[in-house]
């Protein structure tokens, strides 16, 4: 049985700095999604409208080229899937494909933007958590650029 | 016998690991194999070509396994050896992984790329003495799926310990089975491992930058520097602490290492001149 989005948000690392009242507000914008292994959550070029939080399972960020399908990164429980939703009108840069059965909490991006502007404290805390996620991924990308196993 | 004089060994078997890496199973041409400890290395020589330091990757009763990647002339010659060929052996040299210090504790093994080879004797020891340790987690990162080492051991390891793997690059061809593991840096695996930071010994081996990043995150998770052990690689020549080629500040890595605790070497690893 799928847990309610509110319960899942309470334990998600991205919401660790939010107050219970703020999590309640966020939960009002959230819904649950389940994807079976091999299915796509979104495709490259689609409008990036929502924030996805991974509750269980694993998803691969993929890009296809004449050499094959490149998995750029994999994301697991507690990770935010996709960052492009932060900028209205942006499009996803990669395909997101479930590599295992995947449970997501999906938050409507447009309404989330409005909520962040209305409750600036929530907006600040959420953006700080997103910035930490971005920094961690940037540092990981830099490390991979070193290609130190070669 | 002089420590500088290679002892003649013979190749008993060659195990192909990846396109550029083989494991030589070797034994002395006469007499007993030397007693090696997990983490120690030997100077292996391809006659007429050169001599290189290679860690032991499995310690059997009368055989030693050494896993070698072809990266230069001496390793090219060694990886080209066939069953029955001869090679030179000096050793064992250097320090060992502190297995005794990990008894009764959680053990965290972090291996990057070929760094899994010097750690395999640790995992062999765990397999044979599993009850001596609490939780055992192996985190293994490598460049790509084709570079994963010791695949034939993984099933057994998974039966007695947690094994998590990640690759830096994954390109899936239409006719290949998809990689089901993680893609990304090895440090992403650290938060997924289960351990009590106050009661954990970590052993880390791989490219030096990988060890630095890993040790930094292990320390941030609460493991004391003294309980984090790394295996350093420098230009070992004499292997007995005389020539100075492998000097790292106050240490001669061939003699004082290669395995050293992170509290002793951490400040040295960011000094540009070293």
Short mmCIF file of C-alpha atoms in Angstrom, two decimals:
data_model
loop_
_atom_site.label_atom_id
_atom_site.label_comp_id
_atom_site.label_asym_id
_atom_site.label_seq_id
_atom_site.Cartn_x
_atom_site.Cartn_y
_atom_site.Cartn_z
CA UNK A 1 0.00 0.00 0.00
CA UNK A 2 1.34 3.43 -0.96
CA UNK A 3 2.02 5.86 1.90
CA UNK A 4 0.39 9.29 1.78
CA UNK A 5 2.60 12.02 0.26
CA UNK A 6 2.59 13.87 3.58
CA UNK A 7 4.17 10.94 5.40
CA UNK A 8 6.73 10.53 2.67
CA UNK A 9 7.65 14.21 2.71
CA UNK A 10 8.26 14.09 6.45
CA UNK A 11 11.07 11.61 5.97
CA UNK A 12 12.54 13.05 2.77
CA UNK A 13 15.95 14.67 3.19
CA UNK A 14 14.97 17.62 1.03
CA UNK A 15 12.27 18.54 3.54
CA UNK A 16 14.48 18.10 6.60
CA UNK A 17 14.63 21.83 7.28
CA UNK A 18 10.91 22.48 6.77
CA UNK A 19 8.54 22.92 9.69
CA UNK A 20 5.60 20.50 10.07
CA UNK A 21 3.24 23.27 8.96
CA UNK A 22 5.33 23.87 5.84
CA UNK A 23 5.37 20.16 5.05
CA UNK A 24 1.57 20.21 5.32
CA UNK A 25 1.44 23.02 2.78
CA UNK A 26 3.76 21.12 0.48
CA UNK A 27 1.71 17.95 0.86
CA UNK A 28 -1.35 19.79 -0.46
CA UNK A 29 0.46 20.14 -3.78
CA UNK A 30 1.76 16.58 -3.86
CA UNK A 31 0.62 13.32 -5.35
CA UNK A 32 2.12 9.83 -5.46
CA UNK A 33 3.30 8.09 -8.59
CA UNK A 34 4.55 4.58 -9.18
CA UNK A 35 6.58 3.54 -12.19
CA UNK A 36 7.50 0.01 -13.12
CA UNK A 37 11.09 -0.79 -14.03
CA UNK A 38 11.95 0.27 -17.56
CA UNK A 39 9.29 2.96 -17.91
CA UNK A 40 10.01 6.65 -18.39
CA UNK A 41 9.11 9.27 -15.81
CA UNK A 42 9.80 12.04 -18.31
CA UNK A 43 11.56 12.44 -21.63
CA UNK A 44 14.18 14.87 -22.87
CA UNK A 45 12.54 17.98 -24.31
CA UNK A 46 9.31 17.76 -22.35
CA UNK A 47 8.30 20.75 -20.25
CA UNK A 48 9.79 20.49 -16.74
CA UNK A 49 6.72 21.21 -14.73
CA UNK A 50 7.07 19.19 -11.52
CA UNK A 51 9.44 18.43 -8.67
CA UNK A 52 9.94 14.70 -8.17
CA UNK A 53 11.18 13.29 -4.88
CA UNK A 54 12.27 9.66 -4.90
CA UNK A 55 10.70 7.65 -2.12
CA UNK A 56 11.89 4.21 -3.20
CA UNK A 57 13.66 2.64 -6.14
CA UNK A 58 16.20 3.95 -8.61
CA UNK A 59 15.99 6.08 -11.71
CA UNK A 60 18.59 6.63 -14.43
CA UNK A 61 19.11 9.93 -16.23
CA UNK A 62 19.76 8.93 -19.80
CA UNK A 63 20.81 10.51 -23.05
CA UNK A 64 20.88 8.65 -26.34
CA UNK A 65 23.54 9.12 -29.00
CA UNK A 66 24.78 7.09 -31.97
CA UNK A 67 27.12 5.31 -29.48
CA UNK A 68 24.19 4.01 -27.45
CA UNK A 69 22.29 5.09 -24.39
CA UNK A 70 24.45 6.99 -21.89
CA UNK A 71 23.39 6.84 -18.27
CA UNK A 72 24.57 10.19 -16.94
CA UNK A 73 23.64 9.54 -13.34
CA UNK A 74 21.42 7.40 -11.18
CA UNK A 75 19.27 8.70 -8.35
CA UNK A 76 17.89 6.85 -5.34
CA UNK A 77 15.72 7.31 -2.30
CA UNK A 78 15.64 10.88 -0.95
CA UNK A 79 17.15 12.37 -4.12
CA UNK A 80 15.33 15.06 -6.06
CA UNK A 81 14.77 13.92 -9.61
CA UNK A 82 15.36 16.79 -12.01
CA UNK A 83 16.27 20.36 -11.22
CA UNK A 84 14.86 22.11 -14.30
CA UNK A 85 11.43 22.61 -12.72
CA UNK A 86 12.98 25.53 -10.79
CA UNK A 87 12.78 27.69 -13.89
CA UNK A 88 9.29 28.01 -15.42
CA UNK A 89 9.31 27.16 -19.09
CA UNK A 90 12.45 25.01 -18.85
CA UNK A 91 12.55 21.59 -20.49
CA UNK A 92 14.08 18.38 -19.24
CA UNK A 93 17.58 17.82 -20.56
CA UNK A 94 17.60 14.04 -20.10
CA UNK A 95 15.29 11.05 -20.15
CA UNK A 96 14.43 9.74 -16.69
CA UNK A 97 13.86 5.99 -16.73
CA UNK A 98 13.01 3.80 -13.77
CA UNK A 99 15.67 1.10 -13.48
CA UNK A 100 13.80 -0.46 -10.55
CA UNK A 101 10.18 -0.19 -9.40
CA UNK A 102 9.99 3.49 -8.50
CA UNK A 103 7.85 5.37 -5.98
CA UNK A 104 7.77 9.13 -6.35
CA UNK A 105 6.22 12.07 -4.61
CA UNK A 106 5.36 14.57 -7.33
CA UNK A 107 4.85 18.22 -6.48
CA UNK A 108 3.14 20.55 -8.92
CA UNK A 109 5.90 23.00 -9.87
CA UNK A 110 3.69 25.92 -10.85
CA UNK A 111 1.80 25.86 -7.56
CA UNK A 112 5.07 25.31 -5.69
CA UNK A 113 6.51 28.49 -7.22
CA UNK A 114 3.42 30.38 -6.06
CA UNK A 115 3.69 28.87 -2.57
CA UNK A 116 7.38 29.83 -2.30
CA UNK A 117 6.56 33.44 -3.17
CA UNK A 118 3.69 33.52 -0.73
CA UNK A 119 5.59 31.80 2.13
CA UNK A 120 9.10 33.17 1.66
CA UNK A 121 10.46 31.31 4.68
CA UNK A 122 9.37 28.01 3.11
CA UNK A 123 10.78 29.19 -0.21
CA UNK A 124 14.15 30.04 1.36
CA UNK A 125 14.41 26.70 3.16
CA UNK A 126 13.42 24.74 0.09
CA UNK A 127 15.79 26.62 -2.20
CA UNK A 128 18.61 26.11 0.30
CA UNK A 129 17.95 22.37 0.24
CA UNK A 130 17.84 22.42 -3.57
CA UNK A 131 21.09 24.42 -3.67
CA UNK A 132 22.76 21.78 -1.50
CA UNK A 133 21.58 19.11 -3.92
CA UNK A 134 22.91 21.14 -6.86
CA UNK A 135 26.30 21.67 -5.16
CA UNK A 136 26.65 17.98 -4.35
CA UNK A 137 25.92 17.06 -7.96
CA UNK A 138 28.32 19.72 -9.23
CA UNK A 139 31.11 18.37 -7.00
CA UNK A 140 30.38 14.82 -8.11
CA UNK A 141 30.48 15.93 -11.74
CA UNK A 142 33.82 17.64 -11.18
CA UNK A 143 35.20 14.47 -9.61
CA UNK A 144 34.03 12.41 -12.57
CA UNK A 145 35.62 14.87 -14.98
CA UNK A 146 38.98 13.97 -13.43
CA UNK A 147 38.41 10.46 -14.80
CA UNK A 148 40.73 9.15 -12.11
CA UNK A 149 40.19 5.45 -12.78
CA UNK A 150 41.76 5.74 -16.23
CA UNK B 1 69.66 -14.08 0.17
CA UNK B 2 69.97 -10.40 -0.75
CA UNK B 3 66.73 -8.42 -0.66
CA UNK B 4 67.75 -6.98 -4.03
CA UNK B 5 67.99 -10.35 -5.74
CA UNK B 6 64.75 -11.50 -7.40
CA UNK B 7 63.71 -15.02 -6.58
CA UNK B 8 62.62 -17.08 -9.59
CA UNK B 9 58.88 -17.72 -9.69
CA UNK B 10 56.76 -19.47 -12.26
CA UNK B 11 53.30 -18.57 -13.58
CA UNK B 12 50.88 -21.28 -12.55
CA UNK B 13 47.79 -19.75 -14.15
CA UNK B 14 46.67 -16.56 -15.84
CA UNK B 15 43.20 -15.21 -15.12
CA UNK B 16 41.93 -12.60 -17.54
CA UNK B 17 40.11 -9.88 -15.58
CA UNK B 18 39.47 -7.15 -18.17
CA UNK B 19 40.84 -6.20 -21.57
CA UNK B 20 43.99 -4.74 -20.03
CA UNK B 21 44.21 -6.50 -16.66
CA UNK B 22 45.19 -10.03 -15.70
CA UNK B 23 45.78 -11.90 -12.48
CA UNK B 24 48.95 -13.96 -12.41
CA UNK B 25 48.81 -16.95 -10.09
CA UNK B 26 52.45 -17.58 -9.24
CA UNK B 27 54.58 -19.92 -7.14
CA UNK B 28 58.29 -20.22 -6.40
CA UNK B 29 60.31 -22.40 -8.75
CA UNK B 30 61.52 -24.12 -5.60
CA UNK B 31 60.70 -23.92 -1.93
CA UNK B 32 57.72 -22.41 -0.18
CA UNK B 33 55.84 -19.27 -1.16
CA UNK B 34 56.66 -16.37 1.17
CA UNK B 35 54.12 -15.50 3.84
CA UNK B 36 52.34 -12.37 2.66
CA UNK B 37 49.74 -10.32 4.49
CA UNK B 38 46.76 -8.51 3.00
CA UNK B 39 47.94 -5.10 1.81
CA UNK B 40 51.58 -6.00 1.27
CA UNK B 41 53.26 -5.85 -2.12
CA UNK B 42 56.04 -7.59 -4.01
CA UNK B 43 58.45 -6.33 -6.65
CA UNK B 44 57.68 -8.41 -9.73
CA UNK B 45 60.14 -8.41 -12.58
CA UNK B 46 59.76 -9.33 -16.19
CA UNK B 47 63.26 -10.43 -17.07
CA UNK B 48 64.98 -8.04 -19.42
CA UNK B 49 62.23 -5.45 -19.16
CA UNK B 50 61.78 -4.10 -15.65
CA UNK B 51 60.51 -4.43 -12.12
CA UNK B 52 57.29 -3.00 -10.64
CA UNK B 53 55.56 -3.05 -7.24
CA UNK B 54 52.36 -5.09 -7.31
CA UNK B 55 50.10 -5.76 -4.32
CA UNK B 56 49.07 -9.28 -3.55
CA UNK B 57 45.45 -9.83 -4.58
CA UNK B 58 44.94 -13.30 -3.10
CA UNK B 59 47.01 -15.36 -0.71
CA UNK B 60 46.66 -19.09 -1.17
CA UNK B 61 48.59 -21.75 0.72
CA UNK B 62 51.29 -22.23 -1.89
CA UNK B 63 50.33 -19.68 -4.51
CA UNK B 64 50.18 -15.90 -4.67
CA UNK B 65 47.84 -13.93 -6.90
CA UNK B 66 48.91 -10.57 -8.31
CA UNK B 67 46.52 -8.52 -10.41
CA UNK B 68 48.28 -6.34 -12.98
CA UNK B 69 47.03 -3.72 -15.41
CA UNK B 70 49.00 -3.02 -18.54
CA UNK B 71 50.06 0.61 -18.18
CA UNK B 72 53.78 0.61 -19.10
CA UNK B 73 56.59 -1.51 -20.45
CA UNK B 74 57.16 -3.69 -17.37
CA UNK B 75 53.45 -4.28 -16.81
CA UNK B 76 53.00 -4.96 -20.54
CA UNK B 77 55.61 -7.71 -20.27
CA UNK B 78 54.11 -9.10 -17.06
CA UNK B 79 50.55 -9.15 -18.42
CA UNK B 80 51.84 -10.98 -21.50
CA UNK B 81 53.23 -13.87 -19.43
CA UNK B 82 51.70 -17.29 -19.98
CA UNK B 83 51.35 -20.36 -17.83
CA UNK B 84 54.79 -21.88 -17.26
CA UNK B 85 56.69 -18.62 -17.90
CA UNK B 86 59.17 -17.34 -15.32
CA UNK B 87 59.30 -14.02 -13.52
CA UNK B 88 61.26 -12.48 -10.67
CA UNK B 89 59.86 -11.90 -7.21
CA UNK B 90 61.17 -9.78 -4.33
CA UNK B 91 59.20 -9.41 -1.16
CA UNK B 92 56.95 -9.29 0.67
CA UNK B 93 57.28 -5.59 1.44
CA UNK B 94 55.33 -2.91 3.24
CA UNK B 95 52.61 -2.72 5.82
CA UNK B 96 49.36 -4.68 5.95
CA UNK B 97 45.69 -3.76 6.30
CA UNK B 98 44.91 -3.61 10.06
CA UNK B 99 42.56 -6.59 10.16
CA UNK B 100 43.13 -7.19 13.87
CA UNK B 101 42.02 -3.63 14.63
CA UNK B 102 38.75 -4.27 12.80
CA UNK B 103 37.81 -7.42 14.69
CA UNK B 104 34.52 -6.96 16.54
CA UNK B 105 33.76 -3.77 14.64
CA UNK B 106 31.94 -2.70 11.52
CA UNK B 107 34.22 -2.92 8.52
CA UNK B 108 33.89 -0.58 5.59
CA UNK B 109 35.90 -1.43 2.47
CA UNK B 110 36.08 1.21 -0.27
CA UNK B 111 37.75 0.23 -3.50
CA UNK B 112 38.21 2.29 -6.63
CA UNK B 113 39.18 0.69 -9.93
CA UNK B 114 42.21 -1.57 -9.61
CA UNK B 115 42.22 -0.68 -5.89
CA UNK B 116 39.97 -3.67 -5.34
CA UNK B 117 42.96 -5.96 -5.92
CA UNK B 118 44.93 -5.07 -2.74
CA UNK B 119 41.68 -5.32 -0.79
CA UNK B 120 40.62 -8.74 -2.06
CA UNK B 121 42.75 -10.56 0.55
CA UNK B 122 40.82 -8.58 3.17
CA UNK B 123 37.55 -9.82 1.71
CA UNK B 124 38.96 -13.37 1.55
CA UNK B 125 39.80 -13.08 5.23
CA UNK B 126 36.29 -11.84 6.03
CA UNK B 127 34.79 -14.73 4.04
CA UNK B 128 36.81 -17.19 6.12
CA UNK B 129 36.26 -15.44 9.46
CA UNK B 130 32.91 -13.71 9.04
CA UNK B 131 31.97 -14.11 12.70
CA UNK B 132 34.90 -11.91 13.77
CA UNK B 133 33.35 -8.77 12.32
CA UNK B 134 30.09 -6.95 12.82
CA UNK B 135 28.60 -5.38 9.67
CA UNK B 136 30.80 -5.55 6.58
CA UNK B 137 30.14 -3.25 3.63
CA UNK B 138 32.07 -3.16 0.38
CA UNK B 139 31.70 -0.05 -1.77
CA UNK B 140 33.27 -0.44 -5.17
CA UNK B 141 33.54 2.20 -7.86
CA UNK B 142 35.08 1.83 -11.24
CA UNK B 143 35.20 3.64 -14.54
CA UNK B 144 32.84 1.49 -16.55
CA UNK B 145 31.13 -1.88 -16.41
CA UNK B 146 33.83 -3.57 -18.52
CA UNK B 147 36.42 -2.63 -15.87
CA UNK B 148 34.68 -4.39 -12.96
CA UNK B 149 37.12 -6.80 -11.34
CA UNK B 150 36.67 -10.25 -9.80
CA UNK B 151 33.09 -10.72 -10.98
CA UNK B 152 33.41 -14.43 -10.19
CA UNK B 153 33.81 -13.56 -6.48
CA UNK B 154 30.88 -11.17 -6.17
CA UNK B 155 28.19 -13.77 -5.56
CA UNK B 156 30.09 -15.26 -2.63
CA UNK B 157 30.84 -11.82 -1.21
CA UNK B 158 27.18 -10.82 -1.42
CA UNK B 159 26.26 -13.90 0.58
CA UNK B 160 28.20 -12.67 3.63
CA UNK B 161 28.52 -8.92 3.25
CA UNK B 162 26.92 -5.94 1.59
CA UNK B 163 28.38 -5.13 -1.82
CA UNK B 164 27.41 -1.92 -3.61
CA UNK B 165 28.89 -0.90 -6.93
CA UNK B 166 28.90 2.21 -9.04
CA UNK B 167 30.43 3.11 -12.37
CA UNK B 168 31.45 6.56 -13.58
CA UNK B 169 30.41 5.98 -17.19
CA UNK B 170 27.72 3.77 -18.62
CA UNK B 171 26.94 3.50 -22.31
CA UNK B 172 24.43 0.78 -23.12
CA UNK B 173 24.56 -0.86 -26.54
CA UNK B 174 21.35 -2.30 -27.99
CA UNK B 175 22.59 -5.90 -27.70
CA UNK B 176 23.94 -5.61 -24.14
CA UNK B 177 22.19 -6.28 -20.87
CA UNK B 178 21.63 -3.00 -19.03
CA UNK B 179 23.80 -2.15 -16.02
CA UNK B 180 21.54 -2.47 -13.00
CA UNK B 181 23.86 -0.79 -10.51
CA UNK B 182 24.46 2.82 -9.73
CA UNK B 183 26.08 5.43 -11.96
CA UNK B 184 28.06 8.17 -10.25
CA UNK B 185 30.97 8.75 -7.91
CA UNK B 186 31.84 6.22 -5.21
CA UNK B 187 31.23 8.75 -2.43
CA UNK B 188 27.51 8.57 -3.26
CA UNK B 189 27.56 5.04 -1.88
CA UNK B 190 28.83 6.04 1.56
CA UNK B 191 25.49 7.31 2.94
CA UNK B 192 23.86 4.06 1.80
CA UNK B 193 26.19 1.85 3.84
CA UNK B 194 25.11 0.82 7.31
CA UNK B 195 27.75 1.31 9.99
CA UNK B 196 28.30 2.75 13.44
CA UNK B 197 30.83 5.50 12.80
CA UNK B 198 32.18 5.25 16.36
CA UNK B 199 32.87 1.57 15.93
CA UNK B 200 34.02 1.28 12.34
CA UNK B 201 37.34 0.64 10.63
CA UNK B 202 37.51 1.80 7.01
CA UNK B 203 40.00 0.53 4.44
CA UNK B 204 40.27 2.58 1.27
CA UNK B 205 42.27 1.81 -1.85
CA UNK B 206 42.17 3.38 -5.28
CA UNK B 207 43.43 6.42 -7.15
CA UNK B 208 44.70 8.97 -4.64
CA UNK B 209 42.03 11.56 -5.40
CA UNK B 210 39.34 8.94 -4.95
CA UNK B 211 40.86 8.05 -1.56
CA UNK B 212 40.97 11.71 -0.53
CA UNK B 213 37.35 12.34 -1.46
CA UNK B 214 36.26 9.10 0.19
CA UNK B 215 38.25 9.69 3.38
CA UNK B 216 36.86 13.22 3.62
CA UNK B 217 33.28 11.93 3.43
CA UNK B 218 34.00 9.05 5.83
CA UNK B 219 35.40 11.54 8.32
CA UNK B 220 32.36 13.78 7.84
CA UNK B 221 30.17 10.79 8.65
CA UNK B 222 31.85 10.49 12.04
CA UNK B 223 34.67 7.98 11.54
CA UNK B 224 37.88 9.16 13.17
CA UNK B 225 40.87 9.68 10.90
CA UNK B 226 42.87 7.11 12.83
CA UNK B 227 40.30 4.48 11.88
CA UNK B 228 40.50 5.26 8.17
CA UNK B 229 43.32 3.47 6.37
CA UNK B 230 44.53 4.20 2.86
CA UNK B 231 47.01 2.47 0.57
CA UNK B 232 49.35 4.94 -1.07
CA UNK B 233 51.17 4.54 -4.32
CA UNK B 234 54.51 6.17 -5.01
CA UNK B 235 57.55 5.37 -7.13
CA UNK B 236 58.85 2.30 -5.30
CA UNK B 237 62.26 1.16 -6.51
CA UNK B 238 64.36 -0.54 -3.81
CA UNK B 239 61.24 -1.42 -1.72
CA UNK B 240 63.31 -1.53 1.46
CA UNK B 241 63.47 2.14 2.43
CA UNK B 242 66.92 2.98 1.14
CA UNK B 243 66.71 4.64 -2.26
CA UNK B 244 64.21 7.36 -1.32
CA UNK B 245 62.27 7.34 -4.59
CA UNK B 246 59.00 6.80 -2.74
CA UNK B 247 59.58 9.46 -0.10
CA UNK B 248 56.49 11.30 1.11
CA UNK B 249 57.70 13.87 3.63
CA UNK B 250 58.74 11.83 6.68
CA UNK B 251 57.54 8.56 5.20
CA UNK B 252 59.10 6.12 2.83
CA UNK B 253 55.98 4.59 1.36
CA UNK B 254 57.61 1.24 0.54
CA UNK B 255 58.68 0.76 4.16
CA UNK B 256 56.18 2.79 6.24
CA UNK B 257 53.27 2.04 3.87
CA UNK B 258 51.78 1.34 1.50
CA UNK B 259 48.94 1.04 4.06
CA UNK B 260 48.89 4.07 6.35
CA UNK B 261 46.26 5.54 8.61
CA UNK B 262 44.65 8.68 7.26
CA UNK B 263 45.49 10.76 10.34
CA UNK B 264 49.19 10.35 9.53
CA UNK B 265 49.03 11.25 5.85
CA UNK B 266 46.00 13.50 5.33
CA UNK B 267 47.94 16.79 5.59
CA UNK B 268 50.54 15.51 3.12
CA UNK B 269 48.10 14.59 0.37
CA UNK B 270 47.26 18.20 -0.42
CA UNK B 271 50.88 19.43 -0.57
CA UNK B 272 51.63 20.17 -4.21
CA UNK B 273 55.35 19.49 -3.97
CA UNK B 274 54.76 15.98 -2.63
#
